[in-house]
Coordinates of C-alpha atoms (C1' of nucleotides) in Angstrom, one line a residue:
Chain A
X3 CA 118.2 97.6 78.1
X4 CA 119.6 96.0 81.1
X5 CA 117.8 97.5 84.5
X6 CA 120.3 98.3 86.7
X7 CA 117.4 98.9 89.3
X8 CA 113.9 97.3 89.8
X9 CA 111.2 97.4 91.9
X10 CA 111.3 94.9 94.6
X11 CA 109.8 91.3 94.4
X12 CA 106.1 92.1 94.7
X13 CA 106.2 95.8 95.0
X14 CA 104.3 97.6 92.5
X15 CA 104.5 100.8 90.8
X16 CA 101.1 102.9 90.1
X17 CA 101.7 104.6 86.7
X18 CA 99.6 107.3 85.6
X19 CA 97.7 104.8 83.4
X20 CA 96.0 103.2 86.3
X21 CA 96.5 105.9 89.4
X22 CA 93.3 107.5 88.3
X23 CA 92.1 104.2 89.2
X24 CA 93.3 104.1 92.3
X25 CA 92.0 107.7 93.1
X26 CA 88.5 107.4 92.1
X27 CA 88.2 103.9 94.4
X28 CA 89.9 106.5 97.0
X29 CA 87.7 109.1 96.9
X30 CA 84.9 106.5 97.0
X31 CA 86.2 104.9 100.1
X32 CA 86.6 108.3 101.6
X33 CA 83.0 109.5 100.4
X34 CA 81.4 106.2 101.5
X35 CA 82.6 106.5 105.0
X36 CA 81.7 109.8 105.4
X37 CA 78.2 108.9 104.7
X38 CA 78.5 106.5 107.2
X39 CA 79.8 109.0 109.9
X40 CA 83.4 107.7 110.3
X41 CA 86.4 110.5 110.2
X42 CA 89.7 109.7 108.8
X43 CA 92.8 108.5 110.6
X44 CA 96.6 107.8 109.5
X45 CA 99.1 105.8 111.5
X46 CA 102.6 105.6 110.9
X47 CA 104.1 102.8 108.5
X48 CA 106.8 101.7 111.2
X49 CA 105.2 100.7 114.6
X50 CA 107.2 98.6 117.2
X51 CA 107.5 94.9 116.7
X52 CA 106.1 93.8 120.3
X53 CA 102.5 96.0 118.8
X54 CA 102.1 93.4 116.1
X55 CA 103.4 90.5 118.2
X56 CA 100.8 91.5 121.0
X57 CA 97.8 91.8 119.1
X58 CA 98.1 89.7 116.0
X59 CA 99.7 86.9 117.4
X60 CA 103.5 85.4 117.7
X61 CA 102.0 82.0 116.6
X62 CA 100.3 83.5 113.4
X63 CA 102.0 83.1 110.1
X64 CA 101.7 87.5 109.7
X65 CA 104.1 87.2 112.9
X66 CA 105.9 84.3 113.0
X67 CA 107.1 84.2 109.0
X68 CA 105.7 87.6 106.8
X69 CA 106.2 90.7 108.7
X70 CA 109.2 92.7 107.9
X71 CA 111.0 93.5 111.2
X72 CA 114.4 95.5 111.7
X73 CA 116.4 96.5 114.6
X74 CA 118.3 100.2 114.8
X75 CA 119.6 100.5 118.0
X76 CA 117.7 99.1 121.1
X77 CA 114.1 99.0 119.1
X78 CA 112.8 96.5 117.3
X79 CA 110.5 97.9 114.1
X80 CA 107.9 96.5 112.2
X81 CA 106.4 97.7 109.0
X82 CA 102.3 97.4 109.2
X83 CA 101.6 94.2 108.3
X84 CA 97.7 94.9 109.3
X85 CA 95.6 98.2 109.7
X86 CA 94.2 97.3 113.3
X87 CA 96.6 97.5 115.7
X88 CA 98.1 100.9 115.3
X89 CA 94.4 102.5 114.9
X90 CA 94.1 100.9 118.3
X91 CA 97.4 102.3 119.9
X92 CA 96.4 105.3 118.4
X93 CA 93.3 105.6 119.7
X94 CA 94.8 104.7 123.5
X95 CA 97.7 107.1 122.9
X96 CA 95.7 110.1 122.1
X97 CA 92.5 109.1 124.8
X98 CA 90.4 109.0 122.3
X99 CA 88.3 106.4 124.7
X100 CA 87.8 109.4 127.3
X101 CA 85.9 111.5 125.0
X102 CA 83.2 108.6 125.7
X103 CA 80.8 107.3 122.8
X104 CA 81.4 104.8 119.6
X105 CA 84.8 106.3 117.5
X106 CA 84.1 105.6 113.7
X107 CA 87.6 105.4 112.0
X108 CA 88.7 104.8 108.5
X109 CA 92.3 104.9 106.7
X110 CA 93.4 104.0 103.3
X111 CA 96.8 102.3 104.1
X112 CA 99.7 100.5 102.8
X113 CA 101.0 97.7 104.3
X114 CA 104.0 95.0 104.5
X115 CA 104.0 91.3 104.3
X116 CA 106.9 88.9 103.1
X117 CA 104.9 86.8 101.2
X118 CA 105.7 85.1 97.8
X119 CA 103.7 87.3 95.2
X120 CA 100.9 85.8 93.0
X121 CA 97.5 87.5 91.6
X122 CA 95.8 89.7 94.1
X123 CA 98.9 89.3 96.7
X124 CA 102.1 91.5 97.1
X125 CA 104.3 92.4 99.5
X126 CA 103.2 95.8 99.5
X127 CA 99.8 96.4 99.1
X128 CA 96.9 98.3 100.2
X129 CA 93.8 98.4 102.2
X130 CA 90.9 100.5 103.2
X131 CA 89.9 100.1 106.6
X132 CA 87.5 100.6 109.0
X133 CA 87.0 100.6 112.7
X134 CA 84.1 100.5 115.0
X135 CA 85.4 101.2 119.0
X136 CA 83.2 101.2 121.9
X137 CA 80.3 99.9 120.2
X138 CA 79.2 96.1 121.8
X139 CA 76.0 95.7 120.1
X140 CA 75.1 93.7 117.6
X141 CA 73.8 97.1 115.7
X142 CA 77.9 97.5 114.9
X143 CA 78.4 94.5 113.3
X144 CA 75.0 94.4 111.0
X145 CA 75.9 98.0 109.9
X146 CA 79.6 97.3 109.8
X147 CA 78.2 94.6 107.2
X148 CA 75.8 96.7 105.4
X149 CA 78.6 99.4 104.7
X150 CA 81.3 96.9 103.1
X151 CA 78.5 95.4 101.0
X152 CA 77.0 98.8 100.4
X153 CA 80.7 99.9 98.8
X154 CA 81.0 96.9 96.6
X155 CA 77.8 97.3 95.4
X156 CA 78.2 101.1 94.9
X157 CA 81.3 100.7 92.7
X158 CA 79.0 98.8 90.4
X159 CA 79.5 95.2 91.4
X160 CA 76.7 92.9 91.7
X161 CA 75.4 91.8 94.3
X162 CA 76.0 87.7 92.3
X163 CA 79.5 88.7 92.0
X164 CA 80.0 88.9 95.9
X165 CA 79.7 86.2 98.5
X166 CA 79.6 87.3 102.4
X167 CA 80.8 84.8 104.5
X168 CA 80.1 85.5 108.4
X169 CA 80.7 83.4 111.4
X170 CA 81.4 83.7 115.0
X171 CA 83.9 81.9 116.8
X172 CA 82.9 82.4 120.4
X173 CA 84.8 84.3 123.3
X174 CA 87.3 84.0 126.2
X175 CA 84.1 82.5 127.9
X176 CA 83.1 79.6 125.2
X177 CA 85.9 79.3 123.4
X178 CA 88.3 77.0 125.4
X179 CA 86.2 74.8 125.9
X180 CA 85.2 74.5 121.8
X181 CA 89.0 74.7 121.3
X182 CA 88.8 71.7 123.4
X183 CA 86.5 69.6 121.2
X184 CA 88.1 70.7 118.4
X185 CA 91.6 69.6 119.7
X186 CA 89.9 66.0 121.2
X187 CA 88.2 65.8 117.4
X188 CA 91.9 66.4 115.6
X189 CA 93.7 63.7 118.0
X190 CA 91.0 61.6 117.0
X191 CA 91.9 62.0 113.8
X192 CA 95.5 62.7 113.8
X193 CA 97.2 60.5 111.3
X194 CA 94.5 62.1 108.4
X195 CA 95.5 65.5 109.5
X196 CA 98.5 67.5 107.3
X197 CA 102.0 68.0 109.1
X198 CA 101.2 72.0 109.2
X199 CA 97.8 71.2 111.2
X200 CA 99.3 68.7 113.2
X201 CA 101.8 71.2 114.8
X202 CA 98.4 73.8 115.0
X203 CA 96.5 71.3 117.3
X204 CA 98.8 72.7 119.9
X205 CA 99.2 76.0 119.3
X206 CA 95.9 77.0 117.9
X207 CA 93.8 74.2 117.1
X208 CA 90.9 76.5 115.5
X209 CA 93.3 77.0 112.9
X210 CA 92.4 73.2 111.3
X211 CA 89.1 74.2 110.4
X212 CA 89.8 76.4 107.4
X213 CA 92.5 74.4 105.8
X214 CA 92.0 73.2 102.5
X215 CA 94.2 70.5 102.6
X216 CA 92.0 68.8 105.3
X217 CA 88.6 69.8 104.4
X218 CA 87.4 66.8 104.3
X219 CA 88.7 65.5 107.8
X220 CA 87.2 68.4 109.2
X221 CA 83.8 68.7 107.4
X222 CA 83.3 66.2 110.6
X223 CA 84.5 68.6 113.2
X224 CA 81.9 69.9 115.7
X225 CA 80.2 73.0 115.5
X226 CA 80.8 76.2 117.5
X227 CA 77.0 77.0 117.9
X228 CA 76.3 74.0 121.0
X229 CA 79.2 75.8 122.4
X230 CA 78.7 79.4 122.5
X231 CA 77.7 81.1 125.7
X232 CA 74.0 83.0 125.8
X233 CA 75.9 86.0 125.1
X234 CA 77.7 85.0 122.0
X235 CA 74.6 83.2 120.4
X236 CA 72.2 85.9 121.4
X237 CA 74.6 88.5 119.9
X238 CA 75.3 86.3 116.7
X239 CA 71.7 85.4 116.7
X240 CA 70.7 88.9 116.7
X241 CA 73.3 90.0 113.9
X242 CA 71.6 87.6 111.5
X243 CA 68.3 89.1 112.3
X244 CA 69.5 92.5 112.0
X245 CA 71.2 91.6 108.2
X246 CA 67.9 89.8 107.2
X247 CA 66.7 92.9 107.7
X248 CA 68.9 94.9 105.6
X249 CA 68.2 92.2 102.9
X250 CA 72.2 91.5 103.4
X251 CA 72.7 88.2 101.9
X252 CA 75.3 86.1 103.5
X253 CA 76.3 83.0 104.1
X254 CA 77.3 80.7 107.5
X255 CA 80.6 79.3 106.6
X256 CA 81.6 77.4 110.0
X257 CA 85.3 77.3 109.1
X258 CA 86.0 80.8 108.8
X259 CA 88.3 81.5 111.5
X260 CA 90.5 84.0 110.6
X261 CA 94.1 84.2 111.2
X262 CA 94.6 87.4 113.5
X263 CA 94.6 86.3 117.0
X264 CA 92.6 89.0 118.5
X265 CA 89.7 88.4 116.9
X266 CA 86.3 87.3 118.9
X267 CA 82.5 86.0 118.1
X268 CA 81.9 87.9 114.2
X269 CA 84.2 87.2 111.7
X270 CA 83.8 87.3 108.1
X271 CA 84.8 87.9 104.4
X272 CA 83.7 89.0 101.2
X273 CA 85.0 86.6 98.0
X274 CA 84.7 87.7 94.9
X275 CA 83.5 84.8 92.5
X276 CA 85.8 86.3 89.7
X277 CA 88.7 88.5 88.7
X278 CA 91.0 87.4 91.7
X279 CA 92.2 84.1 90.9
X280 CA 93.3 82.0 94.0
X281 CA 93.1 85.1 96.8
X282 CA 89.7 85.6 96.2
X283 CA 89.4 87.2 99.4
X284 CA 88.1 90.8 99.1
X285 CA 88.1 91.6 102.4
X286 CA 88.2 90.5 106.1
X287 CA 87.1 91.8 109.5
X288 CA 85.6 90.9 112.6
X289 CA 84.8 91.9 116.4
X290 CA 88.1 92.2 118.2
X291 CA 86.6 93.0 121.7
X292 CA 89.4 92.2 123.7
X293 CA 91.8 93.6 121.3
X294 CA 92.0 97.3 122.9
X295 CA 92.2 95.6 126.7
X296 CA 95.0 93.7 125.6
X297 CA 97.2 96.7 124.6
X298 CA 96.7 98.5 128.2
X299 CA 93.4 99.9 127.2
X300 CA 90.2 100.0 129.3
X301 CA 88.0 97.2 127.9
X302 CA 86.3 98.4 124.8
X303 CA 84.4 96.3 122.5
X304 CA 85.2 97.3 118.8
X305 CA 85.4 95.6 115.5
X306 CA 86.9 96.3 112.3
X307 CA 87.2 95.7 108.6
X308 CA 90.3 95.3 105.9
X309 CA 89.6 96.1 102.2
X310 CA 92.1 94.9 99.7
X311 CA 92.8 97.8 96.7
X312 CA 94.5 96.0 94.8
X313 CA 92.0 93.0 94.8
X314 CA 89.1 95.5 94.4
X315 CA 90.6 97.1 91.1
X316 CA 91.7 93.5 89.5
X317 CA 87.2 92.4 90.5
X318 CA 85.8 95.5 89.1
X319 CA 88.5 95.0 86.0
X320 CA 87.4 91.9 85.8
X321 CA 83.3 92.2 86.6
X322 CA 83.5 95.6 83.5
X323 CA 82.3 98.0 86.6
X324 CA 82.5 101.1 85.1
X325 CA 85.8 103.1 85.8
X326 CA 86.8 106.3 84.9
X327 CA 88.7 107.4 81.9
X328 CA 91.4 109.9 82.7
X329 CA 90.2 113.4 82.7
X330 CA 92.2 115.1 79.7
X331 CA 93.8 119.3 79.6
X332 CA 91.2 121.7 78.4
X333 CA 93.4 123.4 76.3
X334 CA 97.2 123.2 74.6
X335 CA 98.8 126.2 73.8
X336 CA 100.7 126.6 70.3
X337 CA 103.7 128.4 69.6
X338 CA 104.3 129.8 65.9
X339 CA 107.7 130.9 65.5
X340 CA 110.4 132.1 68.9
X341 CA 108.5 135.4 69.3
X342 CA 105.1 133.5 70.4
X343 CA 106.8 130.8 73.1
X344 CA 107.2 133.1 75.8
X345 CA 103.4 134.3 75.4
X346 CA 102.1 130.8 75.4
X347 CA 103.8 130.1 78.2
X348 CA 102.2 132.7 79.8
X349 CA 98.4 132.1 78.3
X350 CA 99.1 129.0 79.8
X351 CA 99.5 130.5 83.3
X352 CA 96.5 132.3 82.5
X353 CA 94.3 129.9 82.2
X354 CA 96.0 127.7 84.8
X355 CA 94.9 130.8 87.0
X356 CA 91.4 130.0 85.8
X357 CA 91.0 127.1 86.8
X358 CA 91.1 125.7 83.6
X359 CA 94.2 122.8 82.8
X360 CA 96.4 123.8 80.5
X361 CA 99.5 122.9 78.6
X362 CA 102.1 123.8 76.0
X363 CA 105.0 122.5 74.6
X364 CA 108.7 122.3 76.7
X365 CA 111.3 121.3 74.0
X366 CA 110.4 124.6 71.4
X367 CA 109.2 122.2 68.9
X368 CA 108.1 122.7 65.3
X369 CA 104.3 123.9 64.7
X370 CA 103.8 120.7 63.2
X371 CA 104.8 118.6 66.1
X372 CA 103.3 120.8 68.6
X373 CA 99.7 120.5 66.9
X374 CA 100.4 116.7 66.8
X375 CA 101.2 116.8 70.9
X376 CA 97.9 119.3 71.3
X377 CA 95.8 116.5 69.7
X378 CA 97.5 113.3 71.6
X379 CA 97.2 115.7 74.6
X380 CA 93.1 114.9 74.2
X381 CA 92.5 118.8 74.9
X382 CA 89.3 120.1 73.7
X383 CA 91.0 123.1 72.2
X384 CA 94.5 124.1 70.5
X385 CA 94.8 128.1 71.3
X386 CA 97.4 129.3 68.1
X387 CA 100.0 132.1 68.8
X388 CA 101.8 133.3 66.1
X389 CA 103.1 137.1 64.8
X390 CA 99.5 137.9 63.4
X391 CA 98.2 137.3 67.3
X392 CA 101.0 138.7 69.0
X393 CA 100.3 142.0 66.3
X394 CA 96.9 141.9 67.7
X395 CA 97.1 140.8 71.1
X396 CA 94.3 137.8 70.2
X397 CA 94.4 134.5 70.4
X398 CA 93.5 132.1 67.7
X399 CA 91.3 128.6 69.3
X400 CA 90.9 125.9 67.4
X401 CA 88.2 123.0 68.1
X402 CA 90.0 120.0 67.5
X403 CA 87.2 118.2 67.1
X404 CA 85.1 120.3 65.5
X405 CA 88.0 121.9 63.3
X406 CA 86.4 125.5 63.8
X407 CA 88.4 127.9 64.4
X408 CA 87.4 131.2 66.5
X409 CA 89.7 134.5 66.9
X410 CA 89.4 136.1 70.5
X411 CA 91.2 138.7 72.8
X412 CA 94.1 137.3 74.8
X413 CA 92.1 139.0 77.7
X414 CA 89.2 137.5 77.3
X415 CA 90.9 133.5 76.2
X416 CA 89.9 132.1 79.5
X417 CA 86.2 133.3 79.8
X418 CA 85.4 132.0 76.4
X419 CA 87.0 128.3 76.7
X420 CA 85.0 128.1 80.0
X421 CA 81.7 129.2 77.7
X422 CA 82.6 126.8 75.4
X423 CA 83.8 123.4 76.9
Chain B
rG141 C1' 109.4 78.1 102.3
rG142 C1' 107.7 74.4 98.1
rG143 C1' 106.2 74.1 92.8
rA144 C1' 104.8 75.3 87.6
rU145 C1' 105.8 78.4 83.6
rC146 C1' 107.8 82.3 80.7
rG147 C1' 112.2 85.9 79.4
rU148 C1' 113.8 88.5 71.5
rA149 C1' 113.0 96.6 70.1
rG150 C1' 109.3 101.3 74.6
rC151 C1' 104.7 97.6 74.0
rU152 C1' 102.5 92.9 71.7
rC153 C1' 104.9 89.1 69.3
rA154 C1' 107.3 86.0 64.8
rG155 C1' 112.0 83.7 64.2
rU156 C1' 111.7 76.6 60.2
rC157 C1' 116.2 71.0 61.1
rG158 C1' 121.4 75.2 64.8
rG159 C1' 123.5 78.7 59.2
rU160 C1' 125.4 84.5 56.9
rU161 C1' 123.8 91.9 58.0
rA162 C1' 117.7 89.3 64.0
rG163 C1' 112.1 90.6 61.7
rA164 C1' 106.7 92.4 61.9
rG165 C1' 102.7 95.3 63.9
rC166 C1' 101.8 99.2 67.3
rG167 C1' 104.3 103.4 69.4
rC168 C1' 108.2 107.2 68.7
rC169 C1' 111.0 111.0 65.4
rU170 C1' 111.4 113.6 60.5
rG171 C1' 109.4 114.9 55.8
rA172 C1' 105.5 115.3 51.9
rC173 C1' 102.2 120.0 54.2
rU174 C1' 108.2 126.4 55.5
rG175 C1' 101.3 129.1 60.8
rU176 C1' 97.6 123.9 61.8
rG177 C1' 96.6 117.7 64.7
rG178 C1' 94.0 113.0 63.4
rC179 C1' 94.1 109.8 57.8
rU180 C1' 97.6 108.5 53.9
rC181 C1' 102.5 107.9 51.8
rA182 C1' 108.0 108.0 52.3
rG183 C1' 112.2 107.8 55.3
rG184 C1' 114.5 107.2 60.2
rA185 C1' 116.0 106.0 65.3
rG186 C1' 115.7 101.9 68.6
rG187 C1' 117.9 95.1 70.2
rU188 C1' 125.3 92.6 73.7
rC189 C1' 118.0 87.8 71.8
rG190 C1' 117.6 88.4 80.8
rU191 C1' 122.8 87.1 82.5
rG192 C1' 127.0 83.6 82.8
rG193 C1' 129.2 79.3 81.2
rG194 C1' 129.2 74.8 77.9
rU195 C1' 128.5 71.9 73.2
rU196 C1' 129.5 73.2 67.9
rC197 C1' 133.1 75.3 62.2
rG198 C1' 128.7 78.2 63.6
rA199 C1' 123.8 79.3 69.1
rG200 C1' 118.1 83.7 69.6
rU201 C1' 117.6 78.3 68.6
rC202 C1' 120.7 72.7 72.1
rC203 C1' 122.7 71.7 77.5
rC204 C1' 123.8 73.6 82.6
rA205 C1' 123.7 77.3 86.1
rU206 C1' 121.8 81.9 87.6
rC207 C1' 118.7 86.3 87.8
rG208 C1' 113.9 88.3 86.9
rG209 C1' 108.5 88.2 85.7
rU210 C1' 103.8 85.6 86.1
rC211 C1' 100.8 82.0 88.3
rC212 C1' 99.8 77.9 92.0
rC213 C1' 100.5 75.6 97.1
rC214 C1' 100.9 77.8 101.8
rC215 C1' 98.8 82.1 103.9
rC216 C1' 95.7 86.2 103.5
rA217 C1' 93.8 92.0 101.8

RNA sequence: GGGAUCGUAGCUCAGUCGGUUAGAGCGCCUGACUGUGGCUCAGGAGGUCGUGGGUUCGAGUCCCAUCGGUCCCCCCA
């Protein structure tokens, strides 16, 4: 059959043979954060371009070449490519900042980006994220940590499965001038550089240090850590104390340096050493204090974290975490003969009204094909109707694993099944 | 944006050196068993071989183009 119609180029389609998947890692998200104290909040897909263009960047690649932008009338829209920003022009929009204190805010969200597809990357996909605002101290960031790992380890991965990688890449204060020394160190070495990090010497020179291509230029970069100011190495300092702590293994990994523009001193990501191919990425995050400042805000320290679903299904695939099978109906009612439809349909309803899940037949099929749907269905129990129940207003159940076969009132169909399963 | 690779039934695939009505397994439907599922047996439905063009007496098979999937670079969740 020729399709006429098809999903787009790296847009998926969750069939019911995975979406129970997808809701039990969503209710874990959502249990795991409430444990943790954050509430819930949802942002619209389409924000305004200049959102995006303000706080993750013109010059990065999400800007400059992925996000999917359209104009309708005098506004220019943009469909999330990220999860930060708009929790941030939310939070601004509605004052959340006056009500004083830290704001703990998660969202399970879906979210744009032109890319071409491969394993673990589409141009839809999904993340769970959280946000820390107001909070400055290092505290945030080591429990920040300690959640994401926490959830990972919580879905049954293990703990050599996952590799944290954490780093800090200074602030307004110290970071010019390492920007500096690493711009002096790529001039130095210009000719060895690729054309792509050529062009980023100018435009974001940070950039160098976590390209593959030129790894082994920049192995001979300098470090950050002469550079940072008291505050960022006491803070980062502090954060590696605090995971020790926690027993949080991580690792330093220097070149980490993120692609968002807003972010400042922590970043990090979780890889996961299997299941994910080339975008082993699980998740990134980091501190993005000037972030909310730089949207009109008051200045507000916060920090964040982005979850990929779709990368968290294909590791715990991958790793055999357990999943969930696909809870099957209770119960599939049978009709014998025309008389009996119309009361199985209503049994049905009955012990829909109980709380039970029930099902029956829609196309008035044979007995034969009916019992045949009951037992695919994976139901626990057939209840038969036929002329000798309808005489006697009973109900006949069959255990279709068992075989057993019990005769009760039509009354009493849904107390019993609820005895029995 | 660049590259690799693969497109045959709903699914997984076979199809010889180019040869006649394109096959298998699974799944689906019906029956054996007229009020009883799974197992077994018998039968059945389902394919313009991704699409378009070319070579040839003849193309699923060879050539070209095109569309689509997957994966990789890049980038990132």
């Amino acid at each position: 059959m020729e399709l006429k119609y098809r999903a787009l180029e790296g847009m998926h389609d969750v069939l019911p043979e995975q979406s129970h998947l997808w809701q039990y890692v969503e209710s874990r998200w959502r249990e795991h954060c409430r444990r943790y104290g954050y509430r819930e909040i949802r942002t619209p897909i389409l924000e305004t371009a200049e959102l995006f263009e303000r706080s993750v960047g013109e010059t990065s690649d999400i800007v400059s070449k992925e996000m999917y932008v359209f104009q309708r009338g005098e506004e220019r829209y943009a469909m999330k490519p990220e999860g930060t920003a708009p929790v941030v022009r939310a939070y601004l929009e509605h004052g959340l900042y006056g009500a004083g204190g830290v704001h703990k805010l998660y969202y399970i969200t879906p979210f744009f980006r032109g890319e071409r597809p491969q394993r673990g990357r589409y141009r839809q996909a999904h993340q769970f994220g959280a946000e820390i605002l107001g909070a400055a101290h290092p505290l945030a960031d080591a429990e920040l940590l300690a959640m994401v790992m926490d959830f990972f380890l919580t879905l049954g991965l293990t703990p050599d499965a996952l590799e944290l990688r954490l780093n800090t890449i200074g602030c307004p204060e110290c970071r010019p001038a390492y920007r500096e020394a690493v711009r002096n160190f790529g001039h130095e070495n210009y000719t060895q550089l690729c054309k792509n990090c050529q062009a980023r010497l100018e435009r974001n020179p940070l950039r160098i240090l976590d390209c593959k291509e030129c790894a082994d230029i920049t192995d001979s970069a300098p470090p950050i850590d002469p550079y940072l100011c008291d505050a960022c190495r006491t803070h980062f300092e502090s954060l590696q104390n605090l995971l020790k702590t926690l027993e949080v293994a991580y690792v330093r990994d220097v070149r980490l340096v993120r692609g968002l523009d807003y972010y400042t001193r922590t970043t990090f990501e979780v890889i996961a050493e299997q299941g994910l191919g080339a975008q082993n990425a699980l998740c990134g995050g980091g501190r993005y204090d000037g972030l909310v400042a730089e949207l009109g805000g008051p200045p507000t320290p916060a920090l964040g974290v982005g979850i990929g679903v779709e990368r968290t299904l294909l590791t715990l695939q991958a790793m055999q975490a357990p999943l969930p099978e696909p809870r099957p109906i209770d119960a599939y009612v049978v009709a014998f003969g025309e008389a009996a439809r119309p009361v199985a349909l209503k049994l049905a309803q009955q012990l829909r009204a109980a709380q039970l899940a029930a099902e029956l037949d829609l196309e008035a099929r044979s007995p034969k094909a009916q019992m045949r749907l009951a037992n695919r269905s994976g139901a626990r129990y057939a209840i038969l109707i036929g002329d000798a129940e309808l005489q006697q207003q009973n109900a006949t159940i069959k255990d279709l694993q068992t075989h057993e076969q019990s005769v009760v009132s039509q009354a009493e169909l849904s107390e019993w099944i609820k005895n029995h399963l």
